[in-house]
JSON list of C-alpha atoms in Angstrom, two decimals:
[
{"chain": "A", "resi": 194, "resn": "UNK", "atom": "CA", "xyz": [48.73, 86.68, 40.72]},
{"chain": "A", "resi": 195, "resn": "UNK", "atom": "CA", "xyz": [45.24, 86.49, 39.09]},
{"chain": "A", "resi": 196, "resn": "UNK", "atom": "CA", "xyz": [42.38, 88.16, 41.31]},
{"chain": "A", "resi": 197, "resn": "UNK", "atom": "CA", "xyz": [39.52, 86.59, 40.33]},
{"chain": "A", "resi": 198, "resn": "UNK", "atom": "CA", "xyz": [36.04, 88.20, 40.26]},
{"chain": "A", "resi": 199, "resn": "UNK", "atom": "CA", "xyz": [37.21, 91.97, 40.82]},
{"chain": "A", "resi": 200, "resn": "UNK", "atom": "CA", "xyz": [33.45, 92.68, 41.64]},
{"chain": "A", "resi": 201, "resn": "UNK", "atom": "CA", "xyz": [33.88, 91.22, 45.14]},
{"chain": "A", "resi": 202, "resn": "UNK", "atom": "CA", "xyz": [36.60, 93.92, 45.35]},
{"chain": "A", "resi": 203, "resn": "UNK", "atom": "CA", "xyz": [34.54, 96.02, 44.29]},
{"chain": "A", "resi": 204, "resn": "UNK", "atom": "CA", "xyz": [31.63, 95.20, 46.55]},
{"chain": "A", "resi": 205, "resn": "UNK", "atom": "CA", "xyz": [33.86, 95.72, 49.45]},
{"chain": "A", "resi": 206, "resn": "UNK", "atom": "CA", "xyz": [35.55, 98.79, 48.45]},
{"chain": "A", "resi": 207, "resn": "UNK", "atom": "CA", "xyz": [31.92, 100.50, 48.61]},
{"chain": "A", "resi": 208, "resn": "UNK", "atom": "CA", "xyz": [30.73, 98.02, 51.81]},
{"chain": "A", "resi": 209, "resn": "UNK", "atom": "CA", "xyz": [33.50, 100.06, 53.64]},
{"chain": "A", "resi": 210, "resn": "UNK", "atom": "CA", "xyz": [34.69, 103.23, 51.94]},
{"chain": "A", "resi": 211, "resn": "UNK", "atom": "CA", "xyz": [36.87, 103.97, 54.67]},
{"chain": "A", "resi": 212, "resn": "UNK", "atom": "CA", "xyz": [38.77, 100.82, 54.12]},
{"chain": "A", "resi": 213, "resn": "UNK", "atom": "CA", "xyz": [38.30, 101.68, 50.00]},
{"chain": "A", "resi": 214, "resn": "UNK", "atom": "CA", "xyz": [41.85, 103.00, 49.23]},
{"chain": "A", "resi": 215, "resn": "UNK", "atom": "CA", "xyz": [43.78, 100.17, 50.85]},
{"chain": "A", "resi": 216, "resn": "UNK", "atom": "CA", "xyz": [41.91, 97.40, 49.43]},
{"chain": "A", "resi": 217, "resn": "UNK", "atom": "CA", "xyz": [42.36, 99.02, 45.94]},
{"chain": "A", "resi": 218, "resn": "UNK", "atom": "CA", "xyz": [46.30, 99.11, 46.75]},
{"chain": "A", "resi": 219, "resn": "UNK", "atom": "CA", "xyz": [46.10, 95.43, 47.89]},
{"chain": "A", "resi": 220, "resn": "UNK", "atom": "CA", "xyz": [44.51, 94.68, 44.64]},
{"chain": "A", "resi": 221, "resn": "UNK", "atom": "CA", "xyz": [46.64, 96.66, 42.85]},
{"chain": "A", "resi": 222, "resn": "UNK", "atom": "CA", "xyz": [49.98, 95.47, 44.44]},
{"chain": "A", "resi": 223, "resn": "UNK", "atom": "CA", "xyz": [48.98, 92.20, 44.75]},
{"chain": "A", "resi": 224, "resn": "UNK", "atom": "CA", "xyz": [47.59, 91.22, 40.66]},
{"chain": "A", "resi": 225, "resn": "UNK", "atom": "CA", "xyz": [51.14, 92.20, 39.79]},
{"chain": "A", "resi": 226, "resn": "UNK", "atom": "CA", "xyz": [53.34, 90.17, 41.88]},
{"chain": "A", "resi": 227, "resn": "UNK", "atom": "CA", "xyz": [54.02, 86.50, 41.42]},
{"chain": "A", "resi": 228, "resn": "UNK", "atom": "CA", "xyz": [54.36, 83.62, 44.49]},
{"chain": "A", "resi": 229, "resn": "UNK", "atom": "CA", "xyz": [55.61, 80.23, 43.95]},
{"chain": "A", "resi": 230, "resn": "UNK", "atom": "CA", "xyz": [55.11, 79.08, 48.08]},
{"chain": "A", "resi": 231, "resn": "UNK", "atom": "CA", "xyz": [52.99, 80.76, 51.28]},
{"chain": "A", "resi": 232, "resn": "UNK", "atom": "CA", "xyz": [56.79, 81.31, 52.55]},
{"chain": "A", "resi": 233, "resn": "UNK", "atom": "CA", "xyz": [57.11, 83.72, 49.46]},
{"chain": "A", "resi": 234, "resn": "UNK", "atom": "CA", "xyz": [54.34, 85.45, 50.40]},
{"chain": "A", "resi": 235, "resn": "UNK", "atom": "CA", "xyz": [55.17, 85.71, 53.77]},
{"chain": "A", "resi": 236, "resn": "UNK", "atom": "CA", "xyz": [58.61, 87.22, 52.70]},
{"chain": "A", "resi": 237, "resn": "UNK", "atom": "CA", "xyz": [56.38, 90.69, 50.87]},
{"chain": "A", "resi": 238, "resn": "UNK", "atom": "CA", "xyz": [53.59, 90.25, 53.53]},
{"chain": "A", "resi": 239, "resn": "UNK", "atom": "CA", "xyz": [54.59, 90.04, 56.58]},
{"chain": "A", "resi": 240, "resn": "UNK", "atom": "CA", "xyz": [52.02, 90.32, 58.34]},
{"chain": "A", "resi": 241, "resn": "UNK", "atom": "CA", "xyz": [49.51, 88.08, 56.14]},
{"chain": "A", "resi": 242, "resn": "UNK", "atom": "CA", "xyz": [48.68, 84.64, 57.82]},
{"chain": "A", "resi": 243, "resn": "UNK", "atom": "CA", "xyz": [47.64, 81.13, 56.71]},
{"chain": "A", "resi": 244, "resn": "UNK", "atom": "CA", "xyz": [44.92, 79.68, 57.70]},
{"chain": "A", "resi": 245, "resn": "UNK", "atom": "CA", "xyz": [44.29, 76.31, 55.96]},
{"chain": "A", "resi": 246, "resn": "UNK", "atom": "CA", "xyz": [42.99, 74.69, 52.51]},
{"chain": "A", "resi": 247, "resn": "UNK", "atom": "CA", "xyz": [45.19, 77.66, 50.88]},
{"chain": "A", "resi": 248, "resn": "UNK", "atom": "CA", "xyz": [43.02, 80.31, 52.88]},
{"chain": "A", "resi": 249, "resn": "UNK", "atom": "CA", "xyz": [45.63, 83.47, 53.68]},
{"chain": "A", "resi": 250, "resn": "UNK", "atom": "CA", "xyz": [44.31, 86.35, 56.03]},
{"chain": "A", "resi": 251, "resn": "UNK", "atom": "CA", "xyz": [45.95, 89.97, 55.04]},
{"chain": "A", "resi": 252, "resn": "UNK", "atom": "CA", "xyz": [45.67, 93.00, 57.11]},
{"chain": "A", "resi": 253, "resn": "UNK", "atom": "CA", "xyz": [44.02, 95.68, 55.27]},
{"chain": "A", "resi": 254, "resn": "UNK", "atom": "CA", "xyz": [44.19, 99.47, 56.71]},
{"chain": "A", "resi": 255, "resn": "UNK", "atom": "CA", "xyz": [46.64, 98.60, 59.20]},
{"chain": "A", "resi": 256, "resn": "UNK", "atom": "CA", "xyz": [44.76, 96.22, 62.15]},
{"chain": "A", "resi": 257, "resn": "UNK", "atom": "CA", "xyz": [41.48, 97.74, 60.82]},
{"chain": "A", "resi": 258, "resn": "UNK", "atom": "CA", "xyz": [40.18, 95.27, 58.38]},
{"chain": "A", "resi": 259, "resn": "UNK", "atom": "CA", "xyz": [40.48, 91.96, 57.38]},
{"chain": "A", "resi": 260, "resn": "UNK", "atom": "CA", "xyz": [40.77, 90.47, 53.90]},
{"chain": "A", "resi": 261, "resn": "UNK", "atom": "CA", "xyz": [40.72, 86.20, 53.53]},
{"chain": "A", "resi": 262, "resn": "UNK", "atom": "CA", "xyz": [41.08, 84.80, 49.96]},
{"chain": "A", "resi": 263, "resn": "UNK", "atom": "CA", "xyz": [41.76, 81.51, 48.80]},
{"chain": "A", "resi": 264, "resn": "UNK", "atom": "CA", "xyz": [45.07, 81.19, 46.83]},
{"chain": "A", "resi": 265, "resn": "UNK", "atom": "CA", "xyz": [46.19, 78.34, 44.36]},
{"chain": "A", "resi": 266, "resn": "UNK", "atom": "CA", "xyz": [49.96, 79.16, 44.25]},
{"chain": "A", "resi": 267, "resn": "UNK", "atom": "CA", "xyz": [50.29, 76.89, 40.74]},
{"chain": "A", "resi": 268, "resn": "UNK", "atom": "CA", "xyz": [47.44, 78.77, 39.27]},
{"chain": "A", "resi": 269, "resn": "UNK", "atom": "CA", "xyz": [48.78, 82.18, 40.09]},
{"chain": "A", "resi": 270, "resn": "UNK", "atom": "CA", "xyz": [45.15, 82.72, 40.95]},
{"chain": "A", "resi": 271, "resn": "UNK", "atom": "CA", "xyz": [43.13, 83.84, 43.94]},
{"chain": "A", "resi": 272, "resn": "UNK", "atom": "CA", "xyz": [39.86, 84.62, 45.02]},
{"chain": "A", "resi": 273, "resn": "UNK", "atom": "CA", "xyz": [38.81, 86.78, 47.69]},
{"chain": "A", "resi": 274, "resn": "UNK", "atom": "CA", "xyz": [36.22, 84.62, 50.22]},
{"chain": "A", "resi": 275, "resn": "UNK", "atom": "CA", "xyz": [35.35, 87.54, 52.74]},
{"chain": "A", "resi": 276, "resn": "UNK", "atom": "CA", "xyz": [36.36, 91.12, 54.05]},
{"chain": "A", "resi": 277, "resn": "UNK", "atom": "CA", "xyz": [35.31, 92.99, 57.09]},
{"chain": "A", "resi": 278, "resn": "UNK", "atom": "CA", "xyz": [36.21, 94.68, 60.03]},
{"chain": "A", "resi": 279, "resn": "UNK", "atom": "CA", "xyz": [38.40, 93.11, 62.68]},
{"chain": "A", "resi": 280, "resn": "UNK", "atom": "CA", "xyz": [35.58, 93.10, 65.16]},
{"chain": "A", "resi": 281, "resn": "UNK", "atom": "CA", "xyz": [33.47, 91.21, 62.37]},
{"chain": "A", "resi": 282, "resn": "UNK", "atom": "CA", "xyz": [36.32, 88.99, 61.52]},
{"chain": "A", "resi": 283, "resn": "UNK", "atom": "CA", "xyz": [36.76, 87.55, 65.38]},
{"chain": "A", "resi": 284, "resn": "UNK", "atom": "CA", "xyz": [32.58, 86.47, 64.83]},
{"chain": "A", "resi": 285, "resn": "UNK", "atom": "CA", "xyz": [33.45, 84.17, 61.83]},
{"chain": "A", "resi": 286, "resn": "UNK", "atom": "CA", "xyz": [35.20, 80.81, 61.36]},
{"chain": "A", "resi": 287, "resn": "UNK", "atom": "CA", "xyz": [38.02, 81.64, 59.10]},
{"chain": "A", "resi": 288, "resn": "UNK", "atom": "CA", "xyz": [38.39, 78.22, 58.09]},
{"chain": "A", "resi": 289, "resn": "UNK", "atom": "CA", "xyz": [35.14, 77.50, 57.03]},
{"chain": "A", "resi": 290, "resn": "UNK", "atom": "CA", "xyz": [33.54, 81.02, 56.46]},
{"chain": "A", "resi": 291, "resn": "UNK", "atom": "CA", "xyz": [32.24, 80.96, 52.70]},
{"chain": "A", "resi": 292, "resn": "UNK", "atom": "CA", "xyz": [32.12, 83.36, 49.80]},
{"chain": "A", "resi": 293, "resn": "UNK", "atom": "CA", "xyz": [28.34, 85.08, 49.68]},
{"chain": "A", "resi": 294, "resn": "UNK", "atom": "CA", "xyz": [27.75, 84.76, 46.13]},
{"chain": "A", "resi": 295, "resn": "UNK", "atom": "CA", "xyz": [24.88, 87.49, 46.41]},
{"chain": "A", "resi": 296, "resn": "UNK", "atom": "CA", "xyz": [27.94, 89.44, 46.09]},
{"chain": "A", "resi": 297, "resn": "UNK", "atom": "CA", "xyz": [27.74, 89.33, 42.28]},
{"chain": "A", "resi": 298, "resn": "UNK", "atom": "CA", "xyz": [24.28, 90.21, 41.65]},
{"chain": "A", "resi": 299, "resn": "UNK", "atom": "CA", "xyz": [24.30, 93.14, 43.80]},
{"chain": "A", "resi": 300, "resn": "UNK", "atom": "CA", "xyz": [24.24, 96.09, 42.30]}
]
């Protein structure tokens, strides 16, 4: 699977350094394995969780964090839309919630 824009990783990884080893595993882990369906996913994730429009939530650092990207299973590509804490995560709308792109320019 193709993680596009390893920057937002990136961003993340020093956004929460306590969460920074476990997303880089995710990333890691993830960018090698291939999914054909959500149910495939489901079968190495367990505990991941759809959410709609190809939006999957994965728990990062145990119940911790929360990582939603947008996957398009026939691309072999996804695209992480947002990461935070749990406590940040129940203040969003996962379904709608949209990538910041100031993101990418920050340095």
């Amino acid at each position: 699977m193709r993680i596009l824009v390893k920057k937002t990783i990136l961003f993340y990884s020093k956004k929460y350094p306590i969460a920074q080893t476990q997303l880089l595993i995710w990333y890691t882990e993830f960018s090698k394995m291939t999914f054909k369906s959500f149910n495939e996913l489901k079968q190495v994730y367990g505990n991941a969780s759809i959410v709609n429009n190809y939006r999957v939530v994965f728990n990062i650092k145990g119940n911790d964090f929360r990582l939603l990207v947008s996957i398009n299973f026939l691309q072999q590509a996804c695209y992480v839309i947002w990461f935070g804490t749990h406590k940040e995560y129940d203040k969003i709308d996962v379904r709608t919630v949209d990538f910041d792109p100031k993101i990418l320019t920050n340095k």
